[in-house]
Amino acid sequence: MRAVFVGSPGSGKGTQARQLQDRLGVTHISTGDMLRTAIAKGTSLGRKVAPLLAAGQLVSDELVNELVAELFRSPNRPERFVMDGYPRTAAQAAALDALLNELGLPLDAVINFQIDEEMVLRRLIGRTGRGRDDDAESTVQNRLTVYRETSRDLLTYYRRQGLLHDVAAADSVENLYKKIVKILQPKTV
Ligand code: ADP
């Protein structure tokens, strides 16, 4: 199973990706987590991207493409994985395709987490104070605007490839998990 999750911040992609990792053993790849780790460790990459994450802006395609390429070029590269938060632009999707084709690991499916912006705002702002630094209301608004602007081309890219599956994401964690597994499980071989 090799899948990409696309959805706005707060749509539940991270939660579902962690469920798949825990229950089916597929590797959860989150560029957001990788960047936050770099920031926490104070690496030069971390220092470079910290202000972008704090503002809810995207890191450059080049930088995240390189992070992901490094992961796949390492000897213990994952062969079954779910990507959460990458690719985020059509250019990142094209770079990922090139990389995975070179490795003979093409994607099986892309899941589009569909959810109202209003619900997402309630969820993310509810996380303020006990969640991530970038969940403050002004940053959340920014992340949603960035998502609106970049996701259309990304979704078109995958729809054209016939890989895109829409799921209604405003559901319980367990129901959503079942819907996703139903789509992905036939592709698990
Ligand atoms: P969310 O989906 O809730 O925004 P993420 O953890 O996926 O959470 O991303 C957090 C931040 O990390 C983004 O706002 C952005 O600054 C940066 N980031 C993560 N993935 C990418 C990516 N693929 N391209 C560019 N920036 C990214």
PDB file of C-alpha atoms and ligand atoms in Angstrom:
ATOM      1  CA  MET A   1       0.000   0.000   0.000  1.00  0.00           C
ATOM      2  CA  ARG A   2       1.413   3.322  -1.089  1.00  0.00           C
ATOM      3  CA  ALA A   3      -0.929   6.220  -0.517  1.00  0.00           C
ATOM      4  CA  VAL A   4      -1.007   9.984  -0.318  1.00  0.00           C
ATOM      5  CA  PHE A   5      -3.462  11.846   1.933  1.00  0.00           C
ATOM      6  CA  VAL A   6      -4.574  15.265   0.712  1.00  0.00           C
ATOM      7  CA  GLY A   7      -6.730  17.498   2.887  1.00  0.00           C
ATOM      8  CA  SER A   8      -6.834  20.826   4.620  1.00  0.00           C
ATOM      9  CA  PRO A   9      -5.098  21.360   7.950  1.00  0.00           C
ATOM     10  CA  GLY A  10      -7.359  19.868  10.612  1.00  0.00           C
ATOM     11  CA  SER A  11      -9.091  17.437   8.235  1.00  0.00           C
ATOM     12  CA  GLY A  12      -7.792  14.453  10.217  1.00  0.00           C
ATOM     13  CA  LYS A  13      -5.110  13.167   7.825  1.00  0.00           C
ATOM     14  CA  GLY A  14      -2.467  12.899  10.535  1.00  0.00           C
ATOM     15  CA  THR A  15      -4.760  10.935  12.851  1.00  0.00           C
ATOM     16  CA  GLN A  16      -5.686   8.487  10.080  1.00  0.00           C
ATOM     17  CA  ALA A  17      -2.101   8.085   8.919  1.00  0.00           C
ATOM     18  CA  ARG A  18      -1.052   7.203  12.491  1.00  0.00           C
ATOM     19  CA  GLN A  19      -3.910   4.677  12.697  1.00  0.00           C
ATOM     20  CA  LEU A  20      -2.721   3.007   9.501  1.00  0.00           C
ATOM     21  CA  GLN A  21       0.807   2.872  10.825  1.00  0.00           C
ATOM     22  CA  ASP A  22      -0.251   1.403  14.194  1.00  0.00           C
ATOM     23  CA  ARG A  23      -2.792  -1.064  12.831  1.00  0.00           C
ATOM     24  CA  LEU A  24      -1.346  -2.104   9.456  1.00  0.00           C
ATOM     25  CA  GLY A  25       2.325  -1.317   9.856  1.00  0.00           C
ATOM     26  CA  VAL A  26       2.606   1.083   6.910  1.00  0.00           C
ATOM     27  CA  THR A  27       5.148   3.865   7.429  1.00  0.00           C
ATOM     28  CA  HIS A  28       3.650   7.260   8.218  1.00  0.00           C
ATOM     29  CA  ILE A  29       5.567   9.982   6.404  1.00  0.00           C
ATOM     30  CA  SER A  30       4.828  13.536   7.533  1.00  0.00           C
ATOM     31  CA  THR A  31       6.958  16.362   6.186  1.00  0.00           C
ATOM     32  CA  GLY A  32       5.403  18.586   8.877  1.00  0.00           C
ATOM     33  CA  ASP A  33       6.749  16.244  11.587  1.00  0.00           C
ATOM     34  CA  MET A  34      10.147  16.083   9.872  1.00  0.00           C
ATOM     35  CA  LEU A  35      10.332  19.879   9.765  1.00  0.00           C
ATOM     36  CA  ARG A  36       9.194  20.235  13.394  1.00  0.00           C
ATOM     37  CA  THR A  37      11.882  17.731  14.440  1.00  0.00           C
ATOM     38  CA  ALA A  38      14.523  19.777  12.593  1.00  0.00           C
ATOM     39  CA  ILE A  39      13.284  22.897  14.386  1.00  0.00           C
ATOM     40  CA  ALA A  40      13.334  21.179  17.801  1.00  0.00           C
ATOM     41  CA  LYS A  41      16.890  19.963  17.180  1.00  0.00           C
ATOM     42  CA  GLY A  42      17.998  23.409  16.034  1.00  0.00           C
ATOM     43  CA  THR A  43      19.601  22.164  12.800  1.00  0.00           C
ATOM     44  CA  SER A  44      20.415  24.629  10.027  1.00  0.00           C
ATOM     45  CA  LEU A  45      17.345  23.369   8.134  1.00  0.00           C
ATOM     46  CA  GLY A  46      15.273  23.907  11.284  1.00  0.00           C
ATOM     47  CA  ARG A  47      16.481  27.482  11.709  1.00  0.00           C
ATOM     48  CA  LYS A  48      15.689  28.182   8.073  1.00  0.00           C
ATOM     49  CA  VAL A  49      12.113  26.873   8.137  1.00  0.00           C
ATOM     50  CA  ALA A  50      11.015  27.932  11.646  1.00  0.00           C
ATOM     51  CA  PRO A  51       9.663  31.363  10.620  1.00  0.00           C
ATOM     52  CA  LEU A  52       7.713  29.827   7.712  1.00  0.00           C
ATOM     53  CA  LEU A  53       5.998  27.248   9.907  1.00  0.00           C
ATOM     54  CA  ALA A  54       5.255  29.907  12.527  1.00  0.00           C
ATOM     55  CA  ALA A  55       3.551  32.021   9.849  1.00  0.00           C
ATOM     56  CA  GLY A  56       1.638  29.123   8.283  1.00  0.00           C
ATOM     57  CA  GLN A  57       3.467  29.508   4.988  1.00  0.00           C
ATOM     58  CA  LEU A  58       4.805  26.707   2.819  1.00  0.00           C
ATOM     59  CA  VAL A  59       8.424  25.705   2.808  1.00  0.00           C
ATOM     60  CA  SER A  60       9.892  25.699  -0.724  1.00  0.00           C
ATOM     61  CA  ASP A  61       9.144  22.738  -3.003  1.00  0.00           C
ATOM     62  CA  GLU A  62      12.863  22.193  -3.436  1.00  0.00           C
ATOM     63  CA  LEU A  63      13.462  21.830   0.262  1.00  0.00           C
ATOM     64  CA  VAL A  64      10.678  19.354   1.025  1.00  0.00           C
ATOM     65  CA  ASN A  65      11.377  17.390  -2.171  1.00  0.00           C
ATOM     66  CA  GLU A  66      14.947  16.980  -0.986  1.00  0.00           C
ATOM     67  CA  LEU A  67      13.841  15.836   2.485  1.00  0.00           C
ATOM     68  CA  VAL A  68      11.622  13.148   0.972  1.00  0.00           C
ATOM     69  CA  ALA A  69      14.234  12.105  -1.613  1.00  0.00           C
ATOM     70  CA  GLU A  70      16.779  11.616   1.182  1.00  0.00           C
ATOM     71  CA  LEU A  71      14.373   9.352   3.018  1.00  0.00           C
ATOM     72  CA  PHE A  72      13.779   7.214  -0.081  1.00  0.00           C
ATOM     73  CA  ARG A  73      17.418   7.024  -1.029  1.00  0.00           C
ATOM     74  CA  SER A  74      18.374   5.628   2.378  1.00  0.00           C
ATOM     75  CA  PRO A  75      18.902   1.840   2.550  1.00  0.00           C
ATOM     76  CA  ASN A  76      15.901   1.325   4.834  1.00  0.00           C
ATOM     77  CA  ARG A  77      13.484   3.188   2.591  1.00  0.00           C
ATOM     78  CA  PRO A  78       9.818   2.402   3.190  1.00  0.00           C
ATOM     79  CA  GLU A  79       8.044   0.315   0.548  1.00  0.00           C
ATOM     80  CA  ARG A  80       4.596   0.600   2.122  1.00  0.00           C
ATOM     81  CA  PHE A  81       3.774   4.085   3.270  1.00  0.00           C
ATOM     82  CA  VAL A  82       1.183   6.772   3.705  1.00  0.00           C
ATOM     83  CA  MET A  83       2.172  10.364   3.082  1.00  0.00           C
ATOM     84  CA  ASP A  84       0.462  13.045   5.124  1.00  0.00           C
ATOM     85  CA  GLY A  85       1.054  16.670   4.146  1.00  0.00           C
ATOM     86  CA  TYR A  86       3.264  15.892   1.183  1.00  0.00           C
ATOM     87  CA  PRO A  87       2.913  16.475  -1.736  1.00  0.00           C
ATOM     88  CA  ARG A  88       1.177  19.785  -1.159  1.00  0.00           C
ATOM     89  CA  THR A  89       1.652  21.350  -4.603  1.00  0.00           C
ATOM     90  CA  ALA A  90       1.435  19.953  -8.147  1.00  0.00           C
ATOM     91  CA  ALA A  91       5.197  20.530  -8.503  1.00  0.00           C
ATOM     92  CA  GLN A  92       5.851  18.398  -5.413  1.00  0.00           C
ATOM     93  CA  ALA A  93       3.562  15.696  -6.821  1.00  0.00           C
ATOM     94  CA  ALA A  94       5.532  15.630 -10.079  1.00  0.00           C
ATOM     95  CA  ALA A  95       8.833  15.383  -8.179  1.00  0.00           C
ATOM     96  CA  LEU A  96       7.451  12.549  -6.057  1.00  0.00           C
ATOM     97  CA  ASP A  97       6.261  10.679  -9.165  1.00  0.00           C
ATOM     98  CA  ALA A  98       9.710  10.946 -10.713  1.00  0.00           C
ATOM     99  CA  LEU A  99      11.350   9.656  -7.523  1.00  0.00           C
ATOM    100  CA  LEU A 100       8.922   6.766  -6.988  1.00  0.00           C
ATOM    101  CA  ASN A 101       9.063   5.707 -10.637  1.00  0.00           C
ATOM    102  CA  GLU A 102      12.829   5.612 -10.475  1.00  0.00           C
ATOM    103  CA  LEU A 103      12.549   3.308  -7.440  1.00  0.00           C
ATOM    104  CA  GLY A 104       9.778   1.158  -8.917  1.00  0.00           C
ATOM    105  CA  LEU A 105       7.394   2.133  -6.101  1.00  0.00           C
ATOM    106  CA  PRO A 106       4.454   3.887  -7.802  1.00  0.00           C
ATOM    107  CA  LEU A 107       1.498   5.227  -5.800  1.00  0.00           C
ATOM    108  CA  ASP A 108      -1.647   3.099  -5.491  1.00  0.00           C
ATOM    109  CA  ALA A 109      -4.102   5.747  -4.363  1.00  0.00           C
ATOM    110  CA  VAL A 110      -4.623   9.319  -3.223  1.00  0.00           C
ATOM    111  CA  ILE A 111      -7.284  10.043  -0.606  1.00  0.00           C
ATOM    112  CA  ASN A 112      -8.916  13.468  -0.644  1.00  0.00           C
ATOM    113  CA  PHE A 113     -10.203  14.356   2.843  1.00  0.00           C
ATOM    114  CA  GLN A 114     -13.250  16.543   2.174  1.00  0.00           C
ATOM    115  CA  ILE A 115     -14.454  18.738   5.019  1.00  0.00           C
ATOM    116  CA  ASP A 116     -16.062  22.166   5.608  1.00  0.00           C
ATOM    117  CA  GLU A 117     -13.719  24.981   6.431  1.00  0.00           C
ATOM    118  CA  GLU A 118     -15.983  25.985   9.295  1.00  0.00           C
ATOM    119  CA  MET A 119     -15.559  22.640  11.018  1.00  0.00           C
ATOM    120  CA  VAL A 120     -11.813  22.699  10.460  1.00  0.00           C
ATOM    121  CA  LEU A 121     -11.561  26.154  12.026  1.00  0.00           C
ATOM    122  CA  ARG A 122     -13.471  24.972  15.095  1.00  0.00           C
ATOM    123  CA  ARG A 123     -11.208  21.928  15.425  1.00  0.00           C
ATOM    124  CA  LEU A 124      -7.916  23.748  14.964  1.00  0.00           C
ATOM    125  CA  ILE A 125      -8.701  26.725  17.118  1.00  0.00           C
ATOM    126  CA  GLY A 126      -9.945  24.318  19.798  1.00  0.00           C
ATOM    127  CA  ARG A 127      -6.460  22.830  19.795  1.00  0.00           C
ATOM    128  CA  THR A 128      -4.847  26.205  20.701  1.00  0.00           C
ATOM    129  CA  GLY A 129      -2.929  26.152  23.965  1.00  0.00           C
ATOM    130  CA  ARG A 130      -2.639  22.384  24.206  1.00  0.00           C
ATOM    131  CA  GLY A 131      -1.594  21.730  20.615  1.00  0.00           C
ATOM    132  CA  ARG A 132       0.885  23.079  18.132  1.00  0.00           C
ATOM    133  CA  ASP A 133       2.313  26.587  18.075  1.00  0.00           C
ATOM    134  CA  ASP A 134       0.909  27.135  14.588  1.00  0.00           C
ATOM    135  CA  ASP A 135      -2.699  26.571  15.730  1.00  0.00           C
ATOM    136  CA  ALA A 136      -3.222  30.210  16.765  1.00  0.00           C
ATOM    137  CA  GLU A 137      -6.215  31.672  14.935  1.00  0.00           C
ATOM    138  CA  SER A 138      -4.328  34.008  12.599  1.00  0.00           C
ATOM    139  CA  THR A 139      -1.907  31.247  11.563  1.00  0.00           C
ATOM    140  CA  VAL A 140      -4.736  28.787  11.045  1.00  0.00           C
ATOM    141  CA  GLN A 141      -6.468  31.245   8.701  1.00  0.00           C
ATOM    142  CA  ASN A 142      -3.237  31.548   6.782  1.00  0.00           C
ATOM    143  CA  ARG A 143      -2.765  27.782   6.498  1.00  0.00           C
ATOM    144  CA  LEU A 144      -6.329  27.409   5.217  1.00  0.00           C
ATOM    145  CA  THR A 145      -5.803  30.127   2.600  1.00  0.00           C
ATOM    146  CA  VAL A 146      -2.577  28.476   1.464  1.00  0.00           C
ATOM    147  CA  TYR A 147      -4.398  25.130   1.242  1.00  0.00           C
ATOM    148  CA  ARG A 148      -7.229  26.650  -0.827  1.00  0.00           C
ATOM    149  CA  GLU A 149      -4.702  28.156  -3.230  1.00  0.00           C
ATOM    150  CA  THR A 150      -2.462  25.122  -3.724  1.00  0.00           C
ATOM    151  CA  SER A 151      -4.788  22.135  -3.429  1.00  0.00           C
ATOM    152  CA  ARG A 152      -6.800  22.716  -6.587  1.00  0.00           C
ATOM    153  CA  ASP A 153      -3.890  22.016  -8.950  1.00  0.00           C
ATOM    154  CA  LEU A 154      -2.692  19.166  -6.755  1.00  0.00           C
ATOM    155  CA  LEU A 155      -6.102  17.465  -6.822  1.00  0.00           C
ATOM    156  CA  THR A 156      -6.402  17.998 -10.583  1.00  0.00           C
ATOM    157  CA  TYR A 157      -2.995  16.403 -11.042  1.00  0.00           C
ATOM    158  CA  TYR A 158      -4.047  13.225  -9.212  1.00  0.00           C
ATOM    159  CA  ARG A 159      -7.585  13.159 -10.617  1.00  0.00           C
ATOM    160  CA  ARG A 160      -6.103  13.086 -14.127  1.00  0.00           C
ATOM    161  CA  GLN A 161      -3.999  10.091 -13.146  1.00  0.00           C
ATOM    162  CA  GLY A 162      -7.156   8.315 -11.959  1.00  0.00           C
ATOM    163  CA  LEU A 163      -5.711   7.942  -8.465  1.00  0.00           C
ATOM    164  CA  LEU A 164      -8.010  10.257  -6.530  1.00  0.00           C
ATOM    165  CA  HIS A 165     -10.650   8.981  -4.074  1.00  0.00           C
ATOM    166  CA  ASP A 166     -12.844  11.502  -2.270  1.00  0.00           C
ATOM    167  CA  VAL A 167     -13.894  10.721   1.310  1.00  0.00           C
ATOM    168  CA  ALA A 168     -16.220  12.693   3.579  1.00  0.00           C
ATOM    169  CA  ALA A 169     -13.854  13.462   6.443  1.00  0.00           C
ATOM    170  CA  ALA A 170     -16.350  14.945   8.934  1.00  0.00           C
ATOM    171  CA  ASP A 171     -16.886  11.580  10.600  1.00  0.00           C
ATOM    172  CA  SER A 172     -15.678   9.700  13.676  1.00  0.00           C
ATOM    173  CA  VAL A 173     -12.061   8.507  13.659  1.00  0.00           C
ATOM    174  CA  GLU A 174     -13.215   4.879  13.472  1.00  0.00           C
ATOM    175  CA  ASN A 175     -15.768   5.359  10.669  1.00  0.00           C
ATOM    176  CA  LEU A 176     -13.296   7.343   8.620  1.00  0.00           C
ATOM    177  CA  TYR A 177     -10.634   4.691   9.201  1.00  0.00           C
ATOM    178  CA  LYS A 178     -13.002   1.978   7.917  1.00  0.00           C
ATOM    179  CA  LYS A 179     -13.827   4.006   4.791  1.00  0.00           C
ATOM    180  CA  ILE A 180     -10.147   4.569   4.054  1.00  0.00           C
ATOM    181  CA  VAL A 181      -9.160   0.945   4.597  1.00  0.00           C
ATOM    182  CA  LYS A 182     -11.957  -0.148   2.243  1.00  0.00           C
ATOM    183  CA  ILE A 183     -10.367   1.970  -0.469  1.00  0.00           C
ATOM    184  CA  LEU A 184      -6.758   1.041   0.295  1.00  0.00           C
ATOM    185  CA  GLN A 185      -7.006  -2.589   1.401  1.00  0.00           C
ATOM    186  CA  PRO A 186      -7.556  -4.052  -2.106  1.00  0.00           C
ATOM    187  CA  LYS A 187      -4.319  -2.325  -3.072  1.00  0.00           C
ATOM    188  CA  THR A 188      -2.297  -3.823  -0.235  1.00  0.00           C
ATOM    189  CA  VAL A 189      -0.606  -6.674  -2.075  1.00  0.00           C
TER     190      VAL A 189
HETATM  191  P1  ADP B   1      -1.135  20.928   8.599  1.00  0.00           P
HETATM  192  O1  ADP B   1      -1.610  19.981   7.530  1.00  0.00           O
HETATM  193  O2  ADP B   1      -2.058  20.942   9.783  1.00  0.00           O
HETATM  194  O3  ADP B   1      -0.805  22.302   8.109  1.00  0.00           O
HETATM  195  P2  ADP B   1       1.596  19.816   8.671  1.00  0.00           P
HETATM  196  O4  ADP B   1       2.282  19.213   9.849  1.00  0.00           O
HETATM  197  O5  ADP B   1       1.385  18.942   7.487  1.00  0.00           O
HETATM  198  O6  ADP B   1       0.208  20.351   9.246  1.00  0.00           O
HETATM  199  O7  ADP B   1       2.401  21.114   8.188  1.00  0.00           O
HETATM  200  C1  ADP B   1       2.800  22.132   9.083  1.00  0.00           C
HETATM  201  C2  ADP B   1       3.638  23.183   8.336  1.00  0.00           C
HETATM  202  O8  ADP B   1       4.846  22.573   7.808  1.00  0.00           O
HETATM  203  C3  ADP B   1       2.961  23.820   7.122  1.00  0.00           C
HETATM  204  O9  ADP B   1       2.158  24.934   7.492  1.00  0.00           O
HETATM  205  C4  ADP B   1       4.201  24.228   6.277  1.00  0.00           C
HETATM  206  O10 ADP B   1       4.791  25.407   6.793  1.00  0.00           O
HETATM  207  C5  ADP B   1       5.193  23.101   6.516  1.00  0.00           C
HETATM  208  N1  ADP B   1       5.085  21.997   5.518  1.00  0.00           N
HETATM  209  C6  ADP B   1       4.774  20.692   5.813  1.00  0.00           C
HETATM  210  N2  ADP B   1       4.747  19.942   4.690  1.00  0.00           N
HETATM  211  C7  ADP B   1       5.048  20.776   3.653  1.00  0.00           C
HETATM  212  C8  ADP B   1       5.157  20.591   2.241  1.00  0.00           C
HETATM  213  N3  ADP B   1       4.925  19.406   1.670  1.00  0.00           N
HETATM  214  N4  ADP B   1       5.487  21.675   1.488  1.00  0.00           N
HETATM  215  C9  ADP B   1       5.704  22.866   2.045  1.00  0.00           C
HETATM  216  N5  ADP B   1       5.603  23.118   3.364  1.00  0.00           N
HETATM  217  C10 ADP B   1       5.273  22.083   4.185  1.00  0.00           C
END
